[in-house]
Coordinates of C-alpha atoms in Angstrom, one line a residue:
Chain M
M1 CA -56.4 54.5 155.5
A2 CA -59.4 56.3 156.9
A3 CA -60.1 59.8 155.5
T4 CA -59.5 61.4 158.9
D5 CA -56.3 59.5 159.3
R6 CA -55.1 60.7 155.9
T7 CA -56.1 64.3 156.8
A8 CA -54.3 64.0 160.1
L9 CA -51.2 62.6 158.4
A10 CA -51.2 65.3 155.8
L11 CA -51.6 67.9 158.5
F12 CA -48.8 66.4 160.4
V13 CA -46.5 66.4 157.4
V14 CA -47.4 70.0 156.6
I15 CA -46.7 71.1 160.1
A16 CA -43.5 69.1 160.3
L17 CA -42.3 70.7 157.1
L18 CA -43.3 74.1 158.2
A19 CA -41.6 73.6 161.6
F20 CA -38.5 72.4 159.8
A21 CA -38.4 75.3 157.4
L22 CA -39.0 77.8 160.3
G23 CA -36.3 76.1 162.3
I24 CA -33.8 76.5 159.5
H25 CA -34.8 80.1 159.0
F26 CA -34.3 81.1 162.6
A27 CA -31.2 79.1 162.9
R28 CA -29.6 81.0 160.0
K29 CA -30.9 84.3 161.3
N30 CA -29.4 83.8 164.7
A31 CA -26.1 82.3 163.7
P32 CA -23.3 84.7 164.4
E33 CA -22.7 86.6 161.2
S34 CA -19.6 84.9 160.0
S35 CA -17.2 87.7 159.2
A36 CA -16.8 88.3 155.5
P37 CA -14.2 85.8 154.3
V38 CA -10.7 87.1 155.3
E39 CA -8.0 85.8 153.1
G40 CA -4.4 85.8 154.1
M41 CA -4.1 83.6 157.2
L42 CA -6.2 84.4 160.3
W43 CA -5.4 81.9 163.0
P44 CA -8.4 80.9 165.1
S45 CA -6.4 80.8 168.4
P46 CA -3.5 83.0 167.6
P47 CA -0.2 82.3 169.2
R48 CA 1.4 85.2 171.0
L49 CA 4.7 86.8 170.4
E50 CA 7.2 86.0 173.0
A51 CA 9.7 88.5 174.5
F52 CA 12.4 89.9 172.2
M53 CA 14.7 92.9 172.3
L54 CA 15.9 94.8 169.2
D55 CA 17.7 98.1 168.9
G56 CA 15.3 100.8 167.9
A57 CA 16.0 103.4 165.2
D58 CA 15.3 106.0 167.9
G59 CA 18.2 104.8 169.9
K60 CA 16.1 103.0 172.5
P61 CA 15.6 99.2 173.0
L62 CA 12.6 98.0 171.1
T63 CA 10.9 95.1 172.9
E64 CA 7.5 93.4 172.7
E65 CA 6.2 96.2 175.0
V66 CA 6.3 98.6 172.0
L67 CA 3.8 96.3 170.3
A68 CA 1.5 95.9 173.3
G69 CA -1.9 97.7 172.9
K70 CA -1.2 98.3 169.2
W71 CA -2.1 96.8 165.8
T72 CA 1.3 96.4 164.3
L73 CA 2.1 95.9 160.6
L74 CA 5.5 94.2 160.7
F75 CA 7.8 93.8 157.7
F76 CA 11.3 92.5 157.5
G77 CA 13.8 93.8 154.9
F78 CA 17.1 95.7 154.5
T79 CA 18.1 99.1 153.2
H80 CA 20.3 97.8 150.4
C81 CA 17.1 96.4 148.8
P82 CA 16.2 98.2 145.6
D83 CA 12.8 96.8 144.8
V84 CA 10.8 94.8 147.3
C85 CA 11.5 96.8 150.5
P86 CA 10.9 100.3 149.1
T87 CA 7.8 99.0 147.2
T88 CA 6.4 97.3 150.4
L89 CA 7.1 100.4 152.6
S90 CA 5.4 102.5 150.0
T91 CA 2.5 100.2 150.0
L92 CA 2.3 100.3 153.8
R93 CA 2.3 104.1 153.7
E94 CA -0.7 103.9 151.4
V95 CA -2.3 101.3 153.7
T96 CA -2.0 103.5 156.8
S97 CA -3.4 106.3 154.8
L98 CA -6.4 104.3 153.7
L99 CA -6.9 103.1 157.3
K100 CA -7.4 106.6 158.6
D101 CA -11.1 105.9 158.5
S102 CA -10.8 103.0 161.0
P103 CA -10.8 104.8 164.3
E104 CA -9.2 101.9 166.0
F105 CA -6.3 101.7 163.6
A106 CA -5.9 105.5 163.3
K107 CA -5.4 105.5 167.1
N108 CA -3.5 102.3 167.7
G109 CA -2.0 101.2 164.4
Q110 CA 1.7 101.3 163.7
V111 CA 4.2 100.0 161.2
L112 CA 7.5 98.4 162.2
F113 CA 10.3 97.7 159.8
V114 CA 12.9 95.3 161.0
S115 CA 16.2 95.0 159.1
V116 CA 17.6 91.6 158.7
D117 CA 21.0 93.1 157.6
P118 CA 22.5 94.5 160.9
A119 CA 26.0 94.3 159.3
R120 CA 25.1 97.2 157.0
D121 CA 22.0 98.8 158.7
A122 CA 22.8 100.5 161.9
P123 CA 19.7 101.7 163.9
A124 CA 20.4 105.3 163.1
D125 CA 20.5 104.5 159.3
L126 CA 17.1 102.9 159.7
A127 CA 15.6 106.1 161.2
Q128 CA 16.4 108.0 158.0
Y129 CA 15.3 105.1 155.8
V130 CA 11.8 104.6 157.1
G131 CA 11.4 108.3 157.9
H132 CA 11.5 108.8 154.1
F133 CA 8.3 106.7 153.7
D134 CA 6.5 108.0 156.8
R135 CA 7.7 109.9 159.8
S136 CA 5.7 107.7 162.1
F137 CA 7.1 104.3 160.9
R138 CA 9.2 102.5 163.5
A139 CA 12.3 100.6 162.6
A140 CA 14.8 98.4 164.4
T141 CA 17.5 95.8 164.0
A142 CA 19.7 93.7 166.2
P143 CA 22.8 91.6 166.0
P144 CA 22.1 88.0 164.7
A145 CA 21.4 86.3 168.0
R146 CA 18.8 88.8 169.3
L147 CA 17.4 89.2 165.7
A148 CA 16.9 85.4 165.6
A149 CA 14.9 85.5 168.8
L150 CA 12.2 87.4 166.8
T151 CA 12.6 86.0 163.3
S152 CA 12.5 82.4 164.4
Q153 CA 9.3 82.9 166.3
L154 CA 7.7 84.2 163.2
G155 CA 9.2 81.9 160.7
I156 CA 11.0 84.7 158.9
L157 CA 13.8 83.5 156.7
H158 CA 16.8 85.6 155.6
T159 CA 20.0 84.6 153.8
R160 CA 22.9 86.5 152.4
V161 CA 23.5 86.0 148.7
K162 CA 26.7 87.2 147.1
L163 CA 26.5 89.6 144.2
G164 CA 29.4 89.3 141.8
S165 CA 32.9 88.5 143.0
G166 CA 33.4 91.3 145.6
E167 CA 32.1 91.9 149.1
D168 CA 28.7 93.0 147.8
Y169 CA 25.7 90.9 148.7
T170 CA 21.9 91.0 148.7
V171 CA 19.6 89.4 151.2
D172 CA 16.9 86.9 150.3
H173 CA 14.1 87.3 152.8
T174 CA 10.5 86.6 153.7
A175 CA 8.5 89.3 152.1
S176 CA 5.3 88.9 154.0
V177 CA 3.6 91.6 156.0
L178 CA 2.5 90.4 159.5
L179 CA -0.3 91.7 161.6
I180 CA 0.3 91.6 165.3
G181 CA -2.6 92.4 167.6
P182 CA -2.8 94.5 170.8
G183 CA -2.3 91.4 173.0
L184 CA 0.8 90.4 170.9
E185 CA -1.3 87.9 169.0
R186 CA 0.1 86.8 165.7
L187 CA -3.1 87.6 163.8
A188 CA -2.3 87.3 160.1
V189 CA 0.3 86.9 157.5
F190 CA -0.1 88.7 154.2
S191 CA 2.0 87.3 151.4
A192 CA 3.6 89.4 148.7
P193 CA 2.7 90.9 146.3
H194 CA 0.7 93.5 148.2
A195 CA -1.9 95.9 147.0
A196 CA -2.7 98.7 149.4
P197 CA -6.6 98.8 149.0
D198 CA -6.8 95.0 149.4
L199 CA -4.5 94.9 152.4
A200 CA -6.3 97.9 154.1
A201 CA -9.7 96.2 153.6
R202 CA -8.5 92.9 155.1
I203 CA -6.9 94.7 158.1
R204 CA -10.1 96.7 158.6
Q205 CA -12.2 93.4 158.5
I206 CA -9.9 91.7 161.0
I207 CA -10.0 94.6 163.5
E208 CA -13.8 94.9 163.2
F209 CA -14.2 91.1 163.6
L210 CA -12.1 91.0 166.7
Q211 CA -13.6 94.0 168.3
D212 CA -17.1 92.6 168.2
Chain R
M1 CA 46.9 120.7 114.1
K2 CA 47.3 118.2 111.3
M3 CA 45.8 115.6 113.6
A4 CA 42.6 117.5 114.3
P5 CA 40.7 116.6 111.1
I6 CA 41.5 112.9 111.8
L7 CA 40.9 112.9 115.5
L8 CA 37.6 114.7 115.2
P9 CA 35.8 112.2 113.0
L10 CA 37.2 109.4 115.2
L11 CA 35.8 111.0 118.4
L12 CA 32.5 111.5 116.8
A13 CA 32.3 107.9 115.5
G14 CA 32.8 106.7 119.1
S15 CA 29.9 108.7 120.4
L16 CA 27.6 107.8 117.6
A17 CA 27.0 104.1 118.4
E18 CA 23.8 102.9 116.8
A19 CA 20.7 102.8 118.9
C20 CA 19.2 99.4 119.8
E21 CA 17.2 98.5 116.8
G22 CA 13.5 98.5 117.4
L23 CA 13.7 99.4 121.1
V24 CA 11.0 101.8 122.4
V25 CA 11.2 102.7 126.1
E26 CA 8.1 104.0 127.8
R27 CA 6.9 104.9 131.3
Q28 CA 10.4 104.8 132.5
W29 CA 11.0 105.8 136.1
I30 CA 13.4 105.4 139.0
R31 CA 11.8 105.1 142.5
E32 CA 12.8 107.9 144.7
A33 CA 14.9 106.5 147.6
P34 CA 15.6 107.6 151.1
P35 CA 18.6 110.0 151.6
G36 CA 21.8 108.0 151.8
A37 CA 20.3 105.0 149.9
R38 CA 23.0 102.9 148.3
V39 CA 20.8 101.3 145.8
M40 CA 17.8 102.3 143.7
A41 CA 15.5 100.6 141.2
G42 CA 14.6 101.6 137.6
Y43 CA 11.5 100.4 135.9
A44 CA 10.1 100.8 132.3
E45 CA 8.0 99.3 129.5
L46 CA 10.4 98.0 126.8
R47 CA 8.8 97.4 123.4
N48 CA 10.5 95.8 120.4
E49 CA 9.2 97.3 117.2
A50 CA 11.8 95.5 115.0
S51 CA 11.2 92.3 113.1
S52 CA 13.8 90.3 115.0
L53 CA 14.6 89.4 118.6
L54 CA 15.9 92.3 120.7
V55 CA 18.5 91.4 123.3
I56 CA 19.5 93.9 126.0
N57 CA 22.7 92.7 127.7
G58 CA 23.6 95.6 129.9
V59 CA 22.8 98.9 131.5
E60 CA 25.0 101.7 132.6
S61 CA 24.8 105.2 133.9
P62 CA 28.2 106.7 134.2
G63 CA 28.4 109.7 136.4
Y64 CA 25.1 108.8 138.2
F65 CA 25.6 105.3 139.5
E66 CA 28.8 103.4 140.1
H67 CA 27.4 100.1 139.2
T68 CA 24.3 99.0 137.4
M69 CA 22.8 95.6 136.7
I70 CA 19.6 93.9 135.4
H71 CA 17.9 92.1 138.2
E72 CA 14.7 90.1 138.8
T73 CA 12.8 89.8 142.1
Q74 CA 11.4 86.4 142.5
L75 CA 8.8 85.6 145.1
V76 CA 9.2 82.0 146.0
E77 CA 7.1 80.6 148.9
G78 CA 6.8 84.0 150.4
R79 CA 10.4 84.8 150.1
A80 CA 11.8 87.6 148.0
R81 CA 14.9 86.5 146.1
M82 CA 16.9 88.8 143.8
A83 CA 18.5 87.1 140.8
P84 CA 20.9 88.9 138.4
R85 CA 20.0 88.6 134.8
E86 CA 22.6 88.6 132.0
T87 CA 20.1 89.6 129.3
L88 CA 16.6 90.7 128.6
E89 CA 15.1 89.2 125.5
I90 CA 12.2 90.8 123.8
A91 CA 10.5 89.0 120.9
Q92 CA 9.4 91.1 117.9
A93 CA 6.3 93.1 118.6
A94 CA 6.4 92.2 122.3
T95 CA 6.6 94.4 125.3
L96 CA 8.7 93.5 128.4
S97 CA 7.6 95.1 131.6
L98 CA 10.1 96.1 134.3
A99 CA 8.0 96.8 137.3
P100 CA 8.0 96.6 141.2
G101 CA 8.2 93.0 142.3
G102 CA 9.7 91.7 139.1
L103 CA 12.3 92.7 136.6
H104 CA 14.1 95.9 137.4
L105 CA 17.3 97.8 136.8
M106 CA 19.4 97.7 140.0
L107 CA 21.2 101.0 140.2
M108 CA 23.9 100.9 142.9
Q109 CA 25.9 103.6 144.6
P110 CA 24.3 106.7 143.4
V111 CA 27.0 109.4 143.0
S112 CA 24.7 111.8 144.9
D113 CA 21.2 111.8 146.4
L114 CA 18.8 112.0 143.5
A115 CA 15.9 114.5 144.0
L116 CA 12.3 113.8 143.1
G117 CA 11.8 115.0 139.5
A118 CA 15.5 114.6 138.5
E119 CA 16.0 113.1 135.0
I120 CA 18.8 110.5 135.0
P121 CA 20.3 109.2 131.7
L122 CA 20.5 105.4 131.7
T123 CA 22.1 103.6 128.7
L124 CA 20.7 100.2 127.7
Q125 CA 23.2 98.1 125.8
C126 CA 22.3 95.7 123.0
G127 CA 25.5 94.2 121.9
E128 CA 27.3 96.9 119.9
S129 CA 24.3 99.3 120.0
R130 CA 23.1 101.4 122.9
T131 CA 20.1 103.5 123.6
E132 CA 20.2 106.3 126.2
V133 CA 17.0 107.1 127.9
R134 CA 16.1 109.7 130.5
F135 CA 14.5 108.1 133.6
L136 CA 12.5 110.4 135.8
V137 CA 12.8 110.0 139.6
R138 CA 9.3 109.6 141.0
A139 CA 7.6 108.4 144.2
S140 CA 5.4 106.0 142.3
A141 CA 4.8 104.6 138.8
P142 CA 3.6 107.0 136.0

């Protein structure tokens, strides 16, 4: 190869490599900053909650309209639950406290506890129950058919299990906390066990990500 | 009056059941519950300082709870299940933890609403022996 050809080739290779390197650099720089990894499940095109009607602890019907425009932390349980439900509601109280520094959640966040044991949990009982954890927490329940309209959409399972030989029973139930967005989007499912700082951080990330 | 000297020792013997050998209970607490709650949970660290297996096979709190049981929360595929446990076995020098989301004492039908800070006696049974421990009602773990 002639000397000039070799030089030209070398120059070409150097420029090509440089262009390649620069291209990569700018591509990475301009790529949308992928949000910090959010664990739990964040659906890319989240399905929306369809209409439902429960009986609110405040004596009024609680429909999907109560969730519209809000970031709702939704948890299903029952008041005869000694361990999981009080623990989770305690954790959610801590979570809402930690999220006071998220202006969006502080303004539009809410917690909703739904009892899957309407036979023992009347709406009025629920007011007293959740009120113990936080006065602002909402609660509701409904007879089996209307309750199923919500639980089946969300894949929430619940079964009565007898305790001993008498009438007493406990309820095995899905212990996840769900995050529903302002447009009724089913945004995330957080499986138990829950740690408040971790849950708050993830919720904050999701809200920030979606608000961009 | 002749009966008194005989009755008295008998009565005392009944209340002086031996304590569960080797059992040390620490960080015991009952989670404060909403007013009207029909069931509460007790948690603790149970250590066995004896040189043999320690088996707890019951719990009671007469005068405070109508019915008490040992239970375990099991999280299976996202679902919380509650399973009754007949016994708690603690190997020598081991500690068994009763904590939220796992093993706990299920305390049913409190005789009255228990206030934050109240001290409630719970008796752990190990066969013929029993150990009474005061559990403090708290909003969160000590």
